[in-house]
XYZ file of C-alpha atoms in Angstrom:
498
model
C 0.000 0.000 0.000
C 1.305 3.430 -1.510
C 1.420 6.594 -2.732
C 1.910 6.662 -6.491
C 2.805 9.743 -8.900
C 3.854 10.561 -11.960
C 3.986 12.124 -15.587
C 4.296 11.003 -18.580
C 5.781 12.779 -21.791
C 7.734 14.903 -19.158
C 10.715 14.756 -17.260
C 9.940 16.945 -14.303
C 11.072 15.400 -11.757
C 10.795 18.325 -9.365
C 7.119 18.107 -10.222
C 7.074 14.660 -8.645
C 8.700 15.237 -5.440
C 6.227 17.892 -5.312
C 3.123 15.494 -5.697
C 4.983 13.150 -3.638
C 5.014 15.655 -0.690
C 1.205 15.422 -0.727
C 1.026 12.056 -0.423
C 3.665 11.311 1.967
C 0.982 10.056 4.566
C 0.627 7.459 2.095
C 3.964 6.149 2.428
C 5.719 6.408 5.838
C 8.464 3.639 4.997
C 10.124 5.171 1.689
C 10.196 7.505 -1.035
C 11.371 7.232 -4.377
C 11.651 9.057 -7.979
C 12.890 7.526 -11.253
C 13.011 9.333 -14.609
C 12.683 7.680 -17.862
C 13.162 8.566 -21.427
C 8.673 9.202 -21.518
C 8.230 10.336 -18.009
C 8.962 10.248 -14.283
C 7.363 7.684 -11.695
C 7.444 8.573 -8.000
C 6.496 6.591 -5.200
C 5.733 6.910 -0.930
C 5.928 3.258 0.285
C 3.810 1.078 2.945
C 6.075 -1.520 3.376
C 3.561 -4.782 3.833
C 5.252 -7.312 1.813
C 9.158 -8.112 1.133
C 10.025 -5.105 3.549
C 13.551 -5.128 2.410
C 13.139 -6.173 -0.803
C 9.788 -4.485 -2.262
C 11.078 -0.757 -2.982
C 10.117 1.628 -6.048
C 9.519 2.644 -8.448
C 11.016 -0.811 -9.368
C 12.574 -1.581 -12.886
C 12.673 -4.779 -15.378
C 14.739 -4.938 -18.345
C 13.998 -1.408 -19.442
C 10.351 -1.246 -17.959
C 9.545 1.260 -14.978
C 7.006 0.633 -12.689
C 5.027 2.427 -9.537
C 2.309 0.429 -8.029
C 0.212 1.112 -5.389
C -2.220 -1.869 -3.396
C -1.355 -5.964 -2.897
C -2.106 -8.769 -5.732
C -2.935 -11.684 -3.327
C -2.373 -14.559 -5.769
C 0.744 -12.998 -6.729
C 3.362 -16.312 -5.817
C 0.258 -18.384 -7.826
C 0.699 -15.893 -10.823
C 4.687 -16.337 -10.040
C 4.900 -19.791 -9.973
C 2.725 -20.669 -13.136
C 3.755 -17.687 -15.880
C 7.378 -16.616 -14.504
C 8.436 -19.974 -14.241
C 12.757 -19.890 -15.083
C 12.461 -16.125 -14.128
C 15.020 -15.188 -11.025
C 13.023 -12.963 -9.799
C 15.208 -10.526 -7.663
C 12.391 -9.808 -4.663
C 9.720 -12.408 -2.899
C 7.313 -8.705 -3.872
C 4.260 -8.840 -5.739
C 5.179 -5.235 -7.256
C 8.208 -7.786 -9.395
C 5.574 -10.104 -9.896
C 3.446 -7.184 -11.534
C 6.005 -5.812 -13.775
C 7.175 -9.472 -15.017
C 3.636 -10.332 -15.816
C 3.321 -6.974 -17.830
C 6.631 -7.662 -19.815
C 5.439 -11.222 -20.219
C 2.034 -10.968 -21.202
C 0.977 -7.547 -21.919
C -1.763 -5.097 -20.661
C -3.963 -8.943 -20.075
C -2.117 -9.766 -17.570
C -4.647 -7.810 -15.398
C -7.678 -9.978 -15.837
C -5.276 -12.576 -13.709
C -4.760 -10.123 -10.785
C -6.652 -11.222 -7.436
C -6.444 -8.026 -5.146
C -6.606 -4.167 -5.372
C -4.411 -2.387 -7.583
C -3.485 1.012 -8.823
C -0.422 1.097 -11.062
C 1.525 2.943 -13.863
C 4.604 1.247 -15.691
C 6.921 3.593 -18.325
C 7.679 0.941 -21.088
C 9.777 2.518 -23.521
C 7.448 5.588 -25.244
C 4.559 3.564 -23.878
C 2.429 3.967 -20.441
C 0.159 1.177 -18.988
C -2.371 2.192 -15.886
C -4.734 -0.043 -14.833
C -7.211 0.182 -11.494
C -8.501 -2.614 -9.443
C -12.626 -4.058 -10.444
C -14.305 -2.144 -8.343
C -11.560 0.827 -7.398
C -10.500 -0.570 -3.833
C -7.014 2.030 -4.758
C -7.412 5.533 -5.979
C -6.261 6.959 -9.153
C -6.762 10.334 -10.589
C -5.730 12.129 -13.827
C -4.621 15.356 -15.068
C -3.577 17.204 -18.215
C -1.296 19.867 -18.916
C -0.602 20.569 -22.334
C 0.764 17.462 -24.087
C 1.572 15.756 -20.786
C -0.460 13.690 -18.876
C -0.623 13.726 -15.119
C -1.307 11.214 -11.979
C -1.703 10.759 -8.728
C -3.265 8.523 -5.832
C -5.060 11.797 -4.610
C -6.356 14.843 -5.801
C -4.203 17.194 -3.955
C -1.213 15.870 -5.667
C -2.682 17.205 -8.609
C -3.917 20.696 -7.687
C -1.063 22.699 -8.218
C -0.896 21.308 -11.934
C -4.003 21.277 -13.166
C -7.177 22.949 -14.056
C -9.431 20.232 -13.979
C -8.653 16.525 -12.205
C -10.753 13.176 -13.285
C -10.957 9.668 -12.089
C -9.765 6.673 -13.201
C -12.361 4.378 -14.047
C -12.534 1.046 -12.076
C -12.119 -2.282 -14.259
C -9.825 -0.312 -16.820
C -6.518 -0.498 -17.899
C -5.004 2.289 -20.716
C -2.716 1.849 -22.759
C -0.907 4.992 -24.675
C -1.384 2.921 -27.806
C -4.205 0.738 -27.357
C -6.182 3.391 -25.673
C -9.022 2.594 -22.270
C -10.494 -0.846 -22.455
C -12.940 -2.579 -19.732
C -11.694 -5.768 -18.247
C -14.387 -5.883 -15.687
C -18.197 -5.629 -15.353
C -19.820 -5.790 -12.333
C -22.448 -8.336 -13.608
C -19.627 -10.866 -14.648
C -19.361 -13.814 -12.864
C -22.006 -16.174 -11.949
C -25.038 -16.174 -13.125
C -27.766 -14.843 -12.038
C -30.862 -16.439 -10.393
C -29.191 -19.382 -11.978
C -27.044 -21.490 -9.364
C -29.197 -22.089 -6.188
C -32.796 -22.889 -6.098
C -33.246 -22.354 -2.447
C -31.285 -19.709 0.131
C -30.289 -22.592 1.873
C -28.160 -24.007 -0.942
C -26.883 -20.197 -1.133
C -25.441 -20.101 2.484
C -23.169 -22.826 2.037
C -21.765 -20.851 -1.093
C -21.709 -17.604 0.976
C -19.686 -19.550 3.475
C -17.187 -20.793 1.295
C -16.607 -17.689 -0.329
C -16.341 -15.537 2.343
C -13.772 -17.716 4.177
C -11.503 -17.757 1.180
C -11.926 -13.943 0.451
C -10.167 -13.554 4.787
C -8.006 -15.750 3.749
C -6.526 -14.024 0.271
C -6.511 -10.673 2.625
C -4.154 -12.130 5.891
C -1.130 -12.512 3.434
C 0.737 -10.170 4.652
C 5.003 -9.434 6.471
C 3.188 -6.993 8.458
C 0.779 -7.417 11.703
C -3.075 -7.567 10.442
C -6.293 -6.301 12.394
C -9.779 -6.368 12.045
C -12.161 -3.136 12.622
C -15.025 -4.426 14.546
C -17.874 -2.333 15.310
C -19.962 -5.228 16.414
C -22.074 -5.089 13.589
C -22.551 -8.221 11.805
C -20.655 -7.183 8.847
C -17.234 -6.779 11.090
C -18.418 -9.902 12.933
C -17.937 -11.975 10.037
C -14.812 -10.871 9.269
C -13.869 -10.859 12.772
C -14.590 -14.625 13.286
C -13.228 -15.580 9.786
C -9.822 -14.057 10.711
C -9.966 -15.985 14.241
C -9.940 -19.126 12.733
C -6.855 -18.466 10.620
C -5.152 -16.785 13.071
C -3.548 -17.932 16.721
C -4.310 -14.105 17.927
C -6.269 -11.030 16.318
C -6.484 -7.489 17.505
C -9.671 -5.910 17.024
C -10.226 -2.461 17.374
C -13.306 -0.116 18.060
C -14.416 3.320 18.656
C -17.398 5.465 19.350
C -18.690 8.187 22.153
C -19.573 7.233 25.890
C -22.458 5.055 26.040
C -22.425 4.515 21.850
C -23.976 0.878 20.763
C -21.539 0.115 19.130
C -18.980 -0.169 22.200
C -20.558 -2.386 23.457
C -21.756 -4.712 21.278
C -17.823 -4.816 19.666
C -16.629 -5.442 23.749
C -19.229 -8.312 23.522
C -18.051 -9.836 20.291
C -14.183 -9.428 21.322
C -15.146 -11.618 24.540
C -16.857 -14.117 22.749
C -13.908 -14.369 20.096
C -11.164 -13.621 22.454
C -9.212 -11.354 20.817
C -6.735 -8.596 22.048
C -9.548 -5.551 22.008
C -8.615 -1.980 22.068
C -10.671 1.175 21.842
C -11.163 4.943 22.146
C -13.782 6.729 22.839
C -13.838 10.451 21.836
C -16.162 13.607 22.133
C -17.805 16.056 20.402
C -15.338 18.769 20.985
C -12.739 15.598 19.271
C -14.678 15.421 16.303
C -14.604 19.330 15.966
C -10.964 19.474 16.435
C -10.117 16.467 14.047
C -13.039 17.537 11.143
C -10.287 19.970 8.848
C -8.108 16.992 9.212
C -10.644 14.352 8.394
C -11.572 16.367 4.943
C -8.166 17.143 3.729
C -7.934 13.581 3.956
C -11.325 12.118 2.415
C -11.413 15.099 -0.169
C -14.996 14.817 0.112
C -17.827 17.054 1.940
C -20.502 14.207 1.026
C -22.302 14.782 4.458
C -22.858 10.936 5.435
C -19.326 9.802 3.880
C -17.985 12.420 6.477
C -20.228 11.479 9.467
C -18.953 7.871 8.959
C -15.214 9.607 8.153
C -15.182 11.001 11.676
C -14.958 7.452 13.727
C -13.040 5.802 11.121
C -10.566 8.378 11.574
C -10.235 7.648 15.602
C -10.678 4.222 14.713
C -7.586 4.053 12.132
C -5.324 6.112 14.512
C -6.124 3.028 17.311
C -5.219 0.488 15.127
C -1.923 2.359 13.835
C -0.535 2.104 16.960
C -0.637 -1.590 16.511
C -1.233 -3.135 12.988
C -0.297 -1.993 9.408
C -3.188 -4.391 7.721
C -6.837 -4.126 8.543
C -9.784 -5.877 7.777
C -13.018 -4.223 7.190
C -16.830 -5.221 6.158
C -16.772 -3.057 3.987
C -19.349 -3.909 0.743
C -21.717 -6.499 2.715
C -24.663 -3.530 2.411
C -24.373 -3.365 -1.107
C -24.286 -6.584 -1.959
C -26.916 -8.041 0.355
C -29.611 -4.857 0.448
C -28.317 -3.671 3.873
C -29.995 -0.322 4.208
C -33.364 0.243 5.115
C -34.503 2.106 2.039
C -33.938 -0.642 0.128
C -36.676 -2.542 2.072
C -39.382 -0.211 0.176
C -37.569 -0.554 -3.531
C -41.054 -1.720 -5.715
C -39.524 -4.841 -7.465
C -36.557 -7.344 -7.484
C -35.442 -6.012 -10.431
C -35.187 -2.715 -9.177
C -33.815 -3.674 -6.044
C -31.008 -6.034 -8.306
C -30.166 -2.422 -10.354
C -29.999 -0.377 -7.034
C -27.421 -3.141 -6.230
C -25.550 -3.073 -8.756
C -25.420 0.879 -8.718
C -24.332 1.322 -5.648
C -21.240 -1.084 -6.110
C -20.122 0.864 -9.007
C -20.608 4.008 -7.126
C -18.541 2.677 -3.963
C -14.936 4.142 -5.515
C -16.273 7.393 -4.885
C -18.157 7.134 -1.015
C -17.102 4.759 1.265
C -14.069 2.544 -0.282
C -12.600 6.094 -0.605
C -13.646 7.306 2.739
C -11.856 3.773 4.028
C -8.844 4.274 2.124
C -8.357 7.969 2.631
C -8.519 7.358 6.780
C -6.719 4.618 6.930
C -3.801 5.575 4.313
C -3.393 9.014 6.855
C -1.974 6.639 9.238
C -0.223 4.203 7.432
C -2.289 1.767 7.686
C -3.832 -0.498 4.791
C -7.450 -1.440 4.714
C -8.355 -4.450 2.825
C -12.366 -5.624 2.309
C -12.979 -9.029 1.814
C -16.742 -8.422 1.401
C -15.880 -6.944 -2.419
C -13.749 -9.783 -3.224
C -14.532 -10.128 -7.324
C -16.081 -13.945 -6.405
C -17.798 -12.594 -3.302
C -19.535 -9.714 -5.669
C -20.196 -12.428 -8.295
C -22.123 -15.131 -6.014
C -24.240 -12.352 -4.326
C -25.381 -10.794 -7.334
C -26.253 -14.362 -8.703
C -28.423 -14.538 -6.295
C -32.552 -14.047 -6.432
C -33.208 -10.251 -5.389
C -36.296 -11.054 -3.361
C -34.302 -13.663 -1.115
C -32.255 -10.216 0.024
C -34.970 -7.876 0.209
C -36.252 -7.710 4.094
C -39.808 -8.240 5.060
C -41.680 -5.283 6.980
C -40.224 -5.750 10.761
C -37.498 -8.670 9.847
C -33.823 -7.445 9.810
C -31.410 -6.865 6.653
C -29.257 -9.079 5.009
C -30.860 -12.163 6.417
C -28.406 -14.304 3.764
C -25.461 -13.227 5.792
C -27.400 -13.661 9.122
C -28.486 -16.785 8.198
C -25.330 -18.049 6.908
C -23.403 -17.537 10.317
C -25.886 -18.102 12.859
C -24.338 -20.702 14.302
C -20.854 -18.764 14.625
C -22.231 -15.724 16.264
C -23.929 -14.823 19.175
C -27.536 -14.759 18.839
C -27.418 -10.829 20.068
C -24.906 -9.953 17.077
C -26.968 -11.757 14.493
C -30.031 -10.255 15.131
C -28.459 -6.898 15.732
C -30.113 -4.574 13.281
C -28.312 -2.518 11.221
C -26.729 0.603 11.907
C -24.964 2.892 10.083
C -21.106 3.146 11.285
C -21.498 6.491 12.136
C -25.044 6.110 14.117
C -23.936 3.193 15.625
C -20.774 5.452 17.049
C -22.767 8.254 18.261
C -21.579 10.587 16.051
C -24.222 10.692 13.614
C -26.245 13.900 14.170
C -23.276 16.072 16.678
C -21.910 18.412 13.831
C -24.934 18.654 12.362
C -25.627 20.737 15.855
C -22.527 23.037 14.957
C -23.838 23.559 11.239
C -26.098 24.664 12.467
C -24.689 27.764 14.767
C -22.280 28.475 11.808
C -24.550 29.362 9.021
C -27.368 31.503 8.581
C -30.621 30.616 6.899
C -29.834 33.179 4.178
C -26.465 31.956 3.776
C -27.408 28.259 3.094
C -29.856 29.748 0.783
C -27.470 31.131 -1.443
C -25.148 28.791 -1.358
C -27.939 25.962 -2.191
C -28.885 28.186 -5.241
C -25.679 29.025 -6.266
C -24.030 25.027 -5.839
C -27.117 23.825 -8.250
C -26.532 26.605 -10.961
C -22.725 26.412 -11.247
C -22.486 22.410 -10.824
C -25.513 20.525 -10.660
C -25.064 19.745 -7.186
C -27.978 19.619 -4.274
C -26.827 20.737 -1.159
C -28.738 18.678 1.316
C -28.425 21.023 4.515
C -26.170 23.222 6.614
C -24.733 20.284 7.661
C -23.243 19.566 3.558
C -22.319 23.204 3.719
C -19.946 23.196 7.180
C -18.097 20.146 5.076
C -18.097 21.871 2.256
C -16.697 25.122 3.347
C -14.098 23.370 5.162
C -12.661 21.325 2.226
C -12.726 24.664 -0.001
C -10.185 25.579 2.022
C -7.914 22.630 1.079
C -9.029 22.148 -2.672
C -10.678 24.673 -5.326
C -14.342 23.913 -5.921
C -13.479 22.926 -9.503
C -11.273 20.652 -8.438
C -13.787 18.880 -5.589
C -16.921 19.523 -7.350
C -16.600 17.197 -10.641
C -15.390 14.060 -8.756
C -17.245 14.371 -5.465
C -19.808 11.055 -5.293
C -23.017 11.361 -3.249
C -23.787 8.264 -0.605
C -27.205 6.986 -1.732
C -27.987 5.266 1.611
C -28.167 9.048 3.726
């Protein structure tokens, strides 16, 4: 897990170190720039795997590369198509570039993990993004050269305008963008299981070898656990790899989810840490929290708050972290789903919100954690995970009037979990922290009725964009003063589930 930079038909490498200074939180174990004949790669390192051996920007027989995220089947990928290779490092960043001198821009249909990368081949540049855009990736243009960065702010002193990096997509400076992943690949759907108790064995299965894939690591690996059944799940998966696990959660005095995470930790017995912060805390911390997400989406930034306390706990401890991350999306975990009029509706709302989770909360989850050098992996959006739960029926995930969400999952680990955490309802992360509604309180002593009025009006001419409340604007203002508006404003995604 890095920090990646770089330009290509330019060899400004003073331009680099400069990106690389914003992204420094990124990388708290190295730093590195290498100029080519095209361009210049730079690189802030979060050494997880090969700690001695795994620096960058690595280079291959003439081929540069910078690479930010882990390939988890990367020895598999190793073993069958570098075969008579002596491969210098045990990293998966060698593996990476091998595979790309080897077998060309398709060698990322065989990559198992999350991924951001850019390799300088000659005149040529590759960049390709994970499925579902677990790692960041922005780009920039000035004049004839091309610019990019793991976060916007590396870019803002060089650009006008900054765009994203589609998920599933790879470029090539001479084959041009092509899709190498659709959400709706995979199994088929409504065609594998003719009764949700087939399904849970499947779900199982699945979900046991997506932990797995995630605890390769050189580095000690956590699990966030909010007590939620989501974290649960991960939680117990990872104790039955593991010998020990350190779980870590946060929230204000007297928040549910405390205690329900204290409760789960006991019945698991892992090595349980927490924090518990206040409402002055969040105040003090917001500034810091935006500059980080690059985001004012108002629930992305409620949830931001307590992931932010909750990946400064963990740092102290672990460099890996487990998260539940995606289970919502895939098995209809919010309550306005319940009212959606159809399963096909409800089966498009799914799929919708997965594509939109690059831009709400897998970016609020890497933006907190990566400020403390800490790597968050989600086993939830493993590709095979995503595959078997959209294969599944729509109605079998759609709750009943007065019956819980996700009932799949629930069902599926009944017997692992105690009775109390399965039939837990569902909470968001930031309600179930307490810290849900407390800045809304200071949004509203900041600004005026008039002034939310004109800013609502003004917002929805100039970009399209509907400011929800006072609240939106207090985030807003505060990441204006970090990024320009036409920098935020193009890119910024909008959490469907507020």
């Amino acid at each position: 897990m890095c920090g990646i930079a770089g330009v290509y038909r330019s060899t400004d490498g003073t331009g680099i170190e400069r990106m690389l200074a914003w992204l420094s939180h990124r990388g708290p174990d190295g730093r590195g720039v290498v100029a080519a004949d095209s361009g210049v790669l730079g690189h802030t390192r979060l050494a997880i795997i090969d700690l001695d051996g795994g620096r960058q920007p690595m280079e291959h027989d003439g081929a540069l590369i910078c690479f930010n995220g882990e390939i988890y089947n990367y020895r598999a990928l190793r073993n069958r198509y570098l075969r008579g290779q002596a491969l210098e490092t045990d990293s998966d960043t060698e593996v990476l570039l091998r595979l790309y001198r080897t077998l060309g821009p398709g060698c990322v249909r065989l990559l198992e993990g999350m991924f951001a990368f850019a390799i300088l081949d000659g005149d040529d540049l590759f960049l390709a993004r994970d499925p579902i855009g677990i790692k960041p990736l922005y780009l920039a243009r000035s004049g004839d050269t091309l610019l990019f960065a793991s976060e916007i702010k590396a870019l803002a002193l060089h650009a006008d305008q900054v765009t994203t990096f589609p998920p599933g997509t790879w470029y090539h400076s001479r084959f041009g963008s092509h899709t190498y992943y659709e959400i709706a690949q995979g199994w088929p759907q409504n065609g594998m299981f003719e009764t949700p108790d087939q399904a849970i064995t499947a779900i199982r299965a699945v979900l046991r070898a997506a932990v797995h894939k995630r605890l390769l690591a050189d580095v000690p690996v956590g699990v966030s656990l909010s007590g939620g059944l989501d974290s649960s799940i991960i939680a117990f998966l990872a104790c039955a790899e593991l010998d020990q696990v350190e779980t870590f959660a946060v929230g204000m005095e007297g928040s549910a989810d405390l205690e329900a995470a204290r409760q789960m930790a006991r019945y698991l017995g892992t090595h349980h840490h927490e924090y518990v912060y206040t409402r002055a805390e969040m105040e003090a911390v917001l500034p810091d929290v935006i500059y980080y997400l690059e985001s004012a989406d108002p629930a992305l930034v409620r949830s931001a708050l307590p992931n932010y306390f909750l990946a400064r706990l963990a740092s102290e401890r672990v460099k890996v972290i487990l998260t539940g991350e995606g289970a919502d999306e895939l098995y209809a975990g919010y309550d306005y789903m319940r009212s959606i009029a159809s399963p096909e509706d409800l089966h498009r709302e799914l799929e919708t919100s997965i594509r939109e989770l690059h831009r709400t909360n897998l970016q609020r989850a890497d933006r907190m954690f990566m400020a403390f050098g800490v790597e968050a992996r989600v086993p939830f959006l493993d590709v095979e995970s995503i595959a078997l739960a959209l294969s599944l029926p729509s109605e079998w995930k759609q709750a009943a009037p007065g019956e819980p969400t996700k009932m799949l999952l629930r069902r599926a680990f009944a017997d692992e979990l105690p009775e109390s955490i399965v039939q837990r309802p569902k909470q968001k992360f930031s309600a179930g922290a307490g810290s849900m509604y407390e800045l809304a309180k200071v949004a509203e002593e900041r600004f005026d009725n008039q002034t939310f009025a004109r800013e609502r009006q003004r917002l929805l001419h100039r970009w399209g964009y509907r400011l929800r409340n006072k609240e939106a604007l207090y985030y807003l203002d505060t990441l204006r003063a970090v990024l320009p508006e036409r920098l935020i404003m193009p890119e910024m995604g909008v959490s469907r589930s507020l």
